[in-house]
Each structure stands twice: as structure tokens, then as C-alpha cells.
């Protein structure tokens, strides 16, 4: 067993638990049968002393083991097949000059339109049309942000069939007008104020539409630098006396959640991110939900990882309470502003109830 991995309890527990994974991190081989399998193989579990672990099927075969006829470790699993199918569809959408129809995407995948749409949404959290719309908007932002050509040219180069179709939802999706996107947000006025709370320094910032950032940090310099990075070309105004008066309410809300947060929000993100954030805001104060539960609530049960990424992309701490999202075992996973702060916020909310 020249090519075998070092045996560990973690690998063995994965075998005992028949760990499911689209891309197996390892294979296990059984000396008494000469067969190697996926961790999720339905066959009877062997005795541990007869098991060796391999990083790849080729390494297992190099040591003389043959592929299991039950789990077919050299074939794509159903999850791998789905991932490959959805990946090809995404590439087709991204590379197409015009948005492909649902029928075209389904035909390429070999599925019916209904089955394809359901499979695509389960894997990505959004419909093919929503994915295409988000991709076109990203292409527009990239093109117009480079400064090459006019806004009209960028609209058509991004794949829009007409300027009217683009302008229908452009400002909402971009968070500002197309002209301001071209200027990198230059000239957009954002008021901000910084205060001290039980979690350290807290910064709240608002655009004309509402609160666009609520940041936590160890020092005032840290949160102000964070704001500058998020809005590098905006006109940041920190000396407005009327706005500074709001910071007391924000600090009171962070320190004692029972006061609630009543300021309007300027929430900017993809369609999927906004669905996640909306679901998170529905989690009652003092309670938690897992990433997989949020994925279920938004109708995308296989998108737990994407839910975690949406939590990480949240700019508005506490008011969009991604601190209430935890692992399936109830443990506190990573938090953009630190796991210790996540724990402290949850404890404060539970005491307030």
C-alpha cells in the first residue's frame, strides 16, 4: 500500500457515516476484498484493520485494488452529474450573445424544461432567467466601469436587446444610476457616524435611500477604513450634526436589541443575496437558524454554501442579523465581524427576550 494516505479517525468516521460529497476527498480500499469505494458506498462496513485510504482512484488502483461495482467510484455520482450539468448551463448563459431560452438550456442538458429549471434553481438558488439577468448586469458594470465607450454601447455589449429593458431595473440592481456606476460612485453622498458600543466601534452610513452600511470593529480608524474601501469614490461626510445624532439610537440598538431598528435600509446585492437576507431578517430575536434551514426557506435546499457566502457579503451588521445563522449542530461558524462578537450579540438578544 505504497500510495495510501495516513489513516485517521476523521477518515474512518466519514466511512462509517457514509459521507456524501459531490467530489470525494478520498476513497477507501478493503484489503480482504481487493475493492476500493467511495465513502458513501452502501455496502456493508468493513473492519477498520482491513481498510486503507487513498486520495484518488488512480492511487488505489496502483496498489492493486479494483473499483467497487456498487458505488462505481470512477463514475460521476448523481450529484457530480448535476453539478456538471448546471456548470455547463451557466457557461452557456455567460457566453451567449443573447440570453438563451429555457427550452434551449433544457435541450442542451437533455432534460425537460420543467425538470431543468427545478434542477438549476436547487443548485444555484435562482432561476436561469434570474442568473442571466444578474450576469448581464455584472457585465454592464464591468464594461461601463472600465470607461470604454458610452453607456448605450455598454448596454448592448452586455447582452441587452434594448435600452428600455435595461433601464427597467437598472438603478435597483446597481444601487445607483448607470452614470454614477461609470464614475465609480463618484459624487454619491454617504453620511456616516461612529460611536462606541459594547462590541467596540460601530459605524453607520446612509445613502439617500437608507442605511447602506453598518460596520463593527476594534477602533474608529478600523471601521472608517472599512467604509472607505467599500465606497472608494463616494463623497463620505462624517461631520453632519443631524446625522451624528442617530448614532446614539444605533448604539442603543446594538447594546440592547429590544429597542429594535427602525431606520430604512439601502440593501444592495444580487437577487439570491437579497432573498437570503430577507429570510434572515425573519428569524425571531433570540433564536437561530442553520444555513441549511435558510436554504430550505428560500426554496434552494442544496445552496447552504451559497447562503454562507451571502452572509459573508452582508454590509449591514446586526440590522440584517446574519449572526443568527449557525451551523447545523448549533455551533457558531465564522462571522464577518468575529465569532466573539457573534456570540456576544446572541447572548444579548437572548437576555432581552
PDB file of C-alpha atoms in Angstrom, residues 91-297:
ATOM      1  CA  UNK A  91     -21.274  28.811 -19.101  1.00  0.00           C
ATOM      2  CA  UNK A  92     -23.830  28.755 -21.918  1.00  0.00           C
ATOM      3  CA  UNK A  93     -25.666  31.707 -20.343  1.00  0.00           C
ATOM      4  CA  UNK A  94     -22.441  33.640 -19.746  1.00  0.00           C
ATOM      5  CA  UNK A  95     -21.018  33.085 -23.231  1.00  0.00           C
ATOM      6  CA  UNK A  96     -24.218  33.688 -25.193  1.00  0.00           C
ATOM      7  CA  UNK A  97     -24.609  36.964 -27.074  1.00  0.00           C
ATOM      8  CA  UNK A  98     -28.326  36.929 -26.286  1.00  0.00           C
ATOM      9  CA  UNK A  99     -29.989  35.258 -23.322  1.00  0.00           C
ATOM     10  CA  UNK A 100     -30.730  31.616 -24.239  1.00  0.00           C
ATOM     11  CA  UNK A 101     -34.297  30.486 -23.712  1.00  0.00           C
ATOM     12  CA  UNK A 102     -35.283  27.926 -21.100  1.00  0.00           C
ATOM     13  CA  UNK A 103     -36.037  25.473 -23.928  1.00  0.00           C
ATOM     14  CA  UNK A 104     -32.518  25.902 -25.365  1.00  0.00           C
ATOM     15  CA  UNK A 105     -30.871  25.372 -21.975  1.00  0.00           C
ATOM     16  CA  UNK A 106     -33.012  22.330 -21.252  1.00  0.00           C
ATOM     17  CA  UNK A 107     -32.299  20.815 -24.671  1.00  0.00           C
ATOM     18  CA  UNK A 108     -28.555  21.162 -24.086  1.00  0.00           C
ATOM     19  CA  UNK A 109     -28.883  19.421 -20.699  1.00  0.00           C
ATOM     20  CA  UNK A 110     -31.050  16.596 -22.020  1.00  0.00           C
ATOM     21  CA  UNK A 111     -33.838  17.394 -19.559  1.00  0.00           C
ATOM     22  CA  UNK A 112     -37.361  18.711 -19.897  1.00  0.00           C
ATOM     23  CA  UNK A 113     -37.708  22.480 -19.337  1.00  0.00           C
ATOM     24  CA  UNK A 114     -39.572  21.908 -16.063  1.00  0.00           C
ATOM     25  CA  UNK A 115     -37.011  19.423 -14.724  1.00  0.00           C
ATOM     26  CA  UNK A 116     -34.088  21.580 -15.848  1.00  0.00           C
ATOM     27  CA  UNK A 117     -35.450  24.736 -14.204  1.00  0.00           C
ATOM     28  CA  UNK A 118     -36.083  22.884 -10.944  1.00  0.00           C
ATOM     29  CA  UNK A 119     -32.583  21.331 -11.012  1.00  0.00           C
ATOM     30  CA  UNK A 120     -30.887  24.651 -11.833  1.00  0.00           C
ATOM     31  CA  UNK A 121     -32.702  26.536  -9.064  1.00  0.00           C
ATOM     32  CA  UNK A 122     -31.974  23.823  -6.487  1.00  0.00           C
ATOM     33  CA  UNK A 123     -28.259  24.041  -7.300  1.00  0.00           C
ATOM     34  CA  UNK A 124     -27.833  27.821  -7.632  1.00  0.00           C
ATOM     35  CA  UNK A 125     -30.704  29.253  -5.617  1.00  0.00           C
ATOM     36  CA  UNK A 126     -32.050  31.260  -8.571  1.00  0.00           C
ATOM     37  CA  UNK A 127     -33.846  30.531 -11.836  1.00  0.00           C
ATOM     38  CA  UNK A 128     -31.906  30.508 -15.133  1.00  0.00           C
ATOM     39  CA  UNK A 129     -33.558  33.824 -16.076  1.00  0.00           C
ATOM     40  CA  UNK A 130     -32.517  35.460 -12.766  1.00  0.00           C
ATOM     41  CA  UNK A 131     -28.981  34.114 -13.214  1.00  0.00           C
ATOM     42  CA  UNK A 132     -28.819  35.529 -16.744  1.00  0.00           C
ATOM     43  CA  UNK A 133     -30.180  38.886 -15.578  1.00  0.00           C
ATOM     44  CA  UNK A 134     -27.582  39.123 -12.775  1.00  0.00           C
ATOM     45  CA  UNK A 135     -24.792  38.144 -15.190  1.00  0.00           C
ATOM     46  CA  UNK A 136     -25.828  40.765 -17.754  1.00  0.00           C
ATOM     47  CA  UNK A 137     -25.889  43.428 -15.045  1.00  0.00           C
ATOM     48  CA  UNK A 138     -22.410  42.374 -13.908  1.00  0.00           C
ATOM     49  CA  UNK A 139     -21.146  42.557 -17.492  1.00  0.00           C
ATOM     50  CA  UNK A 140     -22.626  46.031 -17.822  1.00  0.00           C
ATOM     51  CA  UNK A 141     -20.974  47.150 -14.584  1.00  0.00           C
ATOM     52  CA  UNK A 142     -17.609  45.756 -15.720  1.00  0.00           C
ATOM     53  CA  UNK A 143     -17.839  47.342 -19.184  1.00  0.00           C
ATOM     54  CA  UNK A 144     -19.067  50.768 -18.111  1.00  0.00           C
ATOM     55  CA  UNK A 145     -16.701  50.816 -15.152  1.00  0.00           C
ATOM     56  CA  UNK A 146     -13.733  50.428 -17.499  1.00  0.00           C
ATOM     57  CA  UNK A 147     -14.656  53.725 -19.143  1.00  0.00           C
ATOM     58  CA  UNK A 148     -14.637  52.265 -22.658  1.00  0.00           C
ATOM     59  CA  UNK A 149     -17.432  53.675 -24.782  1.00  0.00           C
ATOM     60  CA  UNK A 150     -20.821  55.118 -23.914  1.00  0.00           C
ATOM     61  CA  UNK A 151     -23.464  53.747 -21.563  1.00  0.00           C
ATOM     62  CA  UNK A 152     -25.628  52.855 -24.575  1.00  0.00           C
ATOM     63  CA  UNK A 153     -22.785  50.832 -26.102  1.00  0.00           C
ATOM     64  CA  UNK A 154     -22.208  49.057 -22.781  1.00  0.00           C
ATOM     65  CA  UNK A 155     -25.907  48.165 -22.568  1.00  0.00           C
ATOM     66  CA  UNK A 156     -25.841  46.336 -25.889  1.00  0.00           C
ATOM     67  CA  UNK A 157     -22.384  44.831 -25.347  1.00  0.00           C
ATOM     68  CA  UNK A 158     -23.671  43.367 -22.064  1.00  0.00           C
ATOM     69  CA  UNK A 159     -26.376  41.490 -23.975  1.00  0.00           C
ATOM     70  CA  UNK A 160     -29.489  43.650 -23.538  1.00  0.00           C
ATOM     71  CA  UNK A 161     -31.801  43.663 -26.529  1.00  0.00           C
ATOM     72  CA  UNK A 162     -32.896  47.254 -25.880  1.00  0.00           C
ATOM     73  CA  UNK A 163     -32.053  50.132 -23.568  1.00  0.00           C
ATOM     74  CA  UNK A 164     -35.607  50.172 -22.190  1.00  0.00           C
ATOM     75  CA  UNK A 165     -35.221  46.587 -20.964  1.00  0.00           C
ATOM     76  CA  UNK A 166     -32.025  47.602 -19.201  1.00  0.00           C
ATOM     77  CA  UNK A 167     -33.386  50.712 -17.501  1.00  0.00           C
ATOM     78  CA  UNK A 168     -36.439  48.883 -16.096  1.00  0.00           C
ATOM     79  CA  UNK A 169     -34.493  47.613 -13.078  1.00  0.00           C
ATOM     80  CA  UNK A 170     -31.023  49.109 -13.514  1.00  0.00           C
ATOM     81  CA  UNK A 171     -30.942  51.532 -10.581  1.00  0.00           C
ATOM     82  CA  UNK A 172     -32.356  48.965  -8.158  1.00  0.00           C
ATOM     83  CA  UNK A 173     -29.884  46.285  -9.233  1.00  0.00           C
ATOM     84  CA  UNK A 174     -26.849  48.565  -9.371  1.00  0.00           C
ATOM     85  CA  UNK A 175     -27.616  50.511  -6.208  1.00  0.00           C
ATOM     86  CA  UNK A 176     -27.106  53.796  -8.116  1.00  0.00           C
ATOM     87  CA  UNK A 177     -27.772  55.221 -11.546  1.00  0.00           C
ATOM     88  CA  UNK A 178     -25.768  53.871 -14.516  1.00  0.00           C
ATOM     89  CA  UNK A 179     -23.948  57.212 -14.871  1.00  0.00           C
ATOM     90  CA  UNK A 180     -22.784  57.017 -11.272  1.00  0.00           C
ATOM     91  CA  UNK A 181     -21.608  53.444 -11.798  1.00  0.00           C
ATOM     92  CA  UNK A 182     -19.490  54.707 -14.684  1.00  0.00           C
ATOM     93  CA  UNK A 183     -17.919  57.229 -12.299  1.00  0.00           C
ATOM     94  CA  UNK A 184     -17.258  54.532  -9.711  1.00  0.00           C
ATOM     95  CA  UNK A 185     -19.777  56.053  -7.328  1.00  0.00           C
ATOM     96  CA  UNK A 186     -18.021  59.393  -7.527  1.00  0.00           C
ATOM     97  CA  UNK A 187     -20.209  62.186  -6.194  1.00  0.00           C
ATOM     98  CA  UNK A 188     -22.597  59.886  -4.305  1.00  0.00           C
ATOM     99  CA  UNK A 189     -23.105  61.401  -0.870  1.00  0.00           C
ATOM    100  CA  UNK A 190     -22.890  58.989   2.040  1.00  0.00           C
ATOM    101  CA  UNK A 191     -23.334  60.302   5.562  1.00  0.00           C
ATOM    102  CA  UNK A 192     -21.689  58.347   8.352  1.00  0.00           C
ATOM    103  CA  UNK A 193     -21.142  58.485  12.083  1.00  0.00           C
ATOM    104  CA  UNK A 194     -19.070  56.430  14.515  1.00  0.00           C
ATOM    105  CA  UNK A 195     -19.812  55.540  18.111  1.00  0.00           C
ATOM    106  CA  UNK A 196     -18.648  53.168  20.814  1.00  0.00           C
ATOM    107  CA  UNK A 197     -20.743  50.233  21.969  1.00  0.00           C
ATOM    108  CA  UNK A 198     -20.292  47.012  23.938  1.00  0.00           C
ATOM    109  CA  UNK A 199     -18.889  45.342  20.797  1.00  0.00           C
ATOM    110  CA  UNK A 200     -16.244  48.003  20.121  1.00  0.00           C
ATOM    111  CA  UNK A 201     -16.599  50.723  17.497  1.00  0.00           C
ATOM    112  CA  UNK A 202     -19.745  50.859  15.367  1.00  0.00           C
ATOM    113  CA  UNK A 203     -20.164  52.866  12.164  1.00  0.00           C
ATOM    114  CA  UNK A 204     -23.477  53.553  10.474  1.00  0.00           C
ATOM    115  CA  UNK A 205     -23.608  55.040   6.966  1.00  0.00           C
ATOM    116  CA  UNK A 206     -26.553  56.086   4.814  1.00  0.00           C
ATOM    117  CA  UNK A 207     -27.141  56.924   1.178  1.00  0.00           C
ATOM    118  CA  UNK A 208     -30.177  58.892   0.029  1.00  0.00           C
ATOM    119  CA  UNK A 209     -32.171  55.615   0.062  1.00  0.00           C
ATOM    120  CA  UNK A 210     -31.281  54.451   3.571  1.00  0.00           C
ATOM    121  CA  UNK A 211     -28.632  52.729   5.680  1.00  0.00           C
ATOM    122  CA  UNK A 212     -26.130  51.140   3.285  1.00  0.00           C
ATOM    123  CA  UNK A 213     -23.519  50.018   5.825  1.00  0.00           C
ATOM    124  CA  UNK A 214     -23.330  49.185   9.496  1.00  0.00           C
ATOM    125  CA  UNK A 215     -19.821  48.115  10.424  1.00  0.00           C
ATOM    126  CA  UNK A 216     -18.191  46.800  13.591  1.00  0.00           C
ATOM    127  CA  UNK A 217     -14.526  46.945  14.549  1.00  0.00           C
ATOM    128  CA  UNK A 218     -11.990  47.384  17.317  1.00  0.00           C
ATOM    129  CA  UNK A 219     -11.327  51.076  16.651  1.00  0.00           C
ATOM    130  CA  UNK A 220     -12.867  54.084  14.932  1.00  0.00           C
ATOM    131  CA  UNK A 221      -9.994  54.056  12.428  1.00  0.00           C
ATOM    132  CA  UNK A 222     -10.694  50.439  11.527  1.00  0.00           C
ATOM    133  CA  UNK A 223     -14.382  50.964  10.736  1.00  0.00           C
ATOM    134  CA  UNK A 224     -13.739  54.220   8.847  1.00  0.00           C
ATOM    135  CA  UNK A 225     -11.085  52.476   6.719  1.00  0.00           C
ATOM    136  CA  UNK A 226     -13.573  49.668   6.081  1.00  0.00           C
ATOM    137  CA  UNK A 227     -16.158  52.181   4.842  1.00  0.00           C
ATOM    138  CA  UNK A 228     -13.587  53.865   2.591  1.00  0.00           C
ATOM    139  CA  UNK A 229     -12.750  50.503   0.974  1.00  0.00           C
ATOM    140  CA  UNK A 230     -16.416  49.762   0.301  1.00  0.00           C
ATOM    141  CA  UNK A 231     -17.149  53.181  -1.239  1.00  0.00           C
ATOM    142  CA  UNK A 232     -13.761  54.376  -2.568  1.00  0.00           C
ATOM    143  CA  UNK A 233     -15.079  57.166  -4.791  1.00  0.00           C
ATOM    144  CA  UNK A 234     -18.140  58.272  -2.846  1.00  0.00           C
ATOM    145  CA  UNK A 235     -18.353  61.612  -1.054  1.00  0.00           C
ATOM    146  CA  UNK A 236     -18.146  60.434   2.574  1.00  0.00           C
ATOM    147  CA  UNK A 237     -19.492  63.013   5.005  1.00  0.00           C
ATOM    148  CA  UNK A 238     -18.789  62.427   8.677  1.00  0.00           C
ATOM    149  CA  UNK A 239     -19.457  65.831  10.191  1.00  0.00           C
ATOM    150  CA  UNK A 240     -23.184  66.231   9.669  1.00  0.00           C
ATOM    151  CA  UNK A 241     -24.624  67.142  13.102  1.00  0.00           C
ATOM    152  CA  UNK A 242     -28.135  65.860  12.389  1.00  0.00           C
ATOM    153  CA  UNK A 243     -26.833  62.501  11.217  1.00  0.00           C
ATOM    154  CA  UNK A 244     -24.449  62.171  14.173  1.00  0.00           C
ATOM    155  CA  UNK A 245     -27.487  62.295  16.431  1.00  0.00           C
ATOM    156  CA  UNK A 246     -28.572  58.907  15.019  1.00  0.00           C
ATOM    157  CA  UNK A 247     -25.543  57.099  16.375  1.00  0.00           C
ATOM    158  CA  UNK A 248     -26.989  57.087  19.901  1.00  0.00           C
ATOM    159  CA  UNK A 249     -30.013  55.105  18.665  1.00  0.00           C
ATOM    160  CA  UNK A 250     -27.766  52.706  16.754  1.00  0.00           C
ATOM    161  CA  UNK A 251     -25.550  52.082  19.816  1.00  0.00           C
ATOM    162  CA  UNK A 252     -28.623  51.524  21.962  1.00  0.00           C
ATOM    163  CA  UNK A 253     -29.962  49.008  19.420  1.00  0.00           C
ATOM    164  CA  UNK A 254     -26.666  47.086  19.275  1.00  0.00           C
ATOM    165  CA  UNK A 255     -26.306  47.005  23.071  1.00  0.00           C
ATOM    166  CA  UNK A 256     -29.973  46.233  23.768  1.00  0.00           C
ATOM    167  CA  UNK A 257     -31.814  44.595  20.818  1.00  0.00           C
ATOM    168  CA  UNK A 258     -35.263  45.016  22.352  1.00  0.00           C
ATOM    169  CA  UNK A 259     -35.245  48.654  21.147  1.00  0.00           C
ATOM    170  CA  UNK A 260     -35.392  47.481  17.533  1.00  0.00           C
ATOM    171  CA  UNK A 261     -34.013  49.109  14.382  1.00  0.00           C
ATOM    172  CA  UNK A 262     -36.414  51.397  12.522  1.00  0.00           C
ATOM    173  CA  UNK A 263     -34.163  53.174  10.012  1.00  0.00           C
ATOM    174  CA  UNK A 264     -34.777  52.475   6.289  1.00  0.00           C
ATOM    175  CA  UNK A 265     -32.207  50.205   4.651  1.00  0.00           C
ATOM    176  CA  UNK A 266     -30.474  50.578   1.283  1.00  0.00           C
ATOM    177  CA  UNK A 267     -29.846  46.878   0.637  1.00  0.00           C
ATOM    178  CA  UNK A 268     -27.638  46.203  -2.396  1.00  0.00           C
ATOM    179  CA  UNK A 269     -26.888  42.689  -3.601  1.00  0.00           C
ATOM    180  CA  UNK A 270     -27.753  40.007  -6.107  1.00  0.00           C
ATOM    181  CA  UNK A 271     -31.257  38.566  -6.301  1.00  0.00           C
ATOM    182  CA  UNK A 272     -30.097  35.483  -4.403  1.00  0.00           C
ATOM    183  CA  UNK A 273     -28.344  37.515  -1.684  1.00  0.00           C
ATOM    184  CA  UNK A 274     -31.422  39.649  -1.145  1.00  0.00           C
ATOM    185  CA  UNK A 275     -33.584  36.535  -0.766  1.00  0.00           C
ATOM    186  CA  UNK A 276     -31.153  35.194   1.846  1.00  0.00           C
ATOM    187  CA  UNK A 277     -31.042  38.490   3.747  1.00  0.00           C
ATOM    188  CA  UNK A 278     -34.834  38.757   3.696  1.00  0.00           C
ATOM    189  CA  UNK A 279     -35.129  35.253   5.170  1.00  0.00           C
ATOM    190  CA  UNK A 280     -32.527  36.076   7.817  1.00  0.00           C
ATOM    191  CA  UNK A 281     -34.470  39.169   8.888  1.00  0.00           C
ATOM    192  CA  UNK A 282     -37.440  36.877   9.580  1.00  0.00           C
ATOM    193  CA  UNK A 283     -35.510  34.903  12.232  1.00  0.00           C
ATOM    194  CA  UNK A 284     -37.002  35.964  15.592  1.00  0.00           C
ATOM    195  CA  UNK A 285     -34.786  37.818  18.063  1.00  0.00           C
ATOM    196  CA  UNK A 286     -33.103  35.422  20.484  1.00  0.00           C
ATOM    197  CA  UNK A 287     -33.310  32.419  18.155  1.00  0.00           C
ATOM    198  CA  UNK A 288     -31.086  30.962  15.444  1.00  0.00           C
ATOM    199  CA  UNK A 289     -31.407  29.041  12.178  1.00  0.00           C
ATOM    200  CA  UNK A 290     -28.877  26.916  10.327  1.00  0.00           C
ATOM    201  CA  UNK A 291     -27.508  27.660   6.872  1.00  0.00           C
ATOM    202  CA  UNK A 292     -29.378  24.631   5.541  1.00  0.00           C
ATOM    203  CA  UNK A 293     -32.642  25.829   7.114  1.00  0.00           C
ATOM    204  CA  UNK A 294     -32.281  29.212   5.413  1.00  0.00           C
ATOM    205  CA  UNK A 295     -31.578  27.419   2.132  1.00  0.00           C
ATOM    206  CA  UNK A 296     -34.804  25.442   2.598  1.00  0.00           C
ATOM    207  CA  UNK A 297     -36.796  28.596   3.387  1.00  0.00           C
TER     208      UNK A 297
END
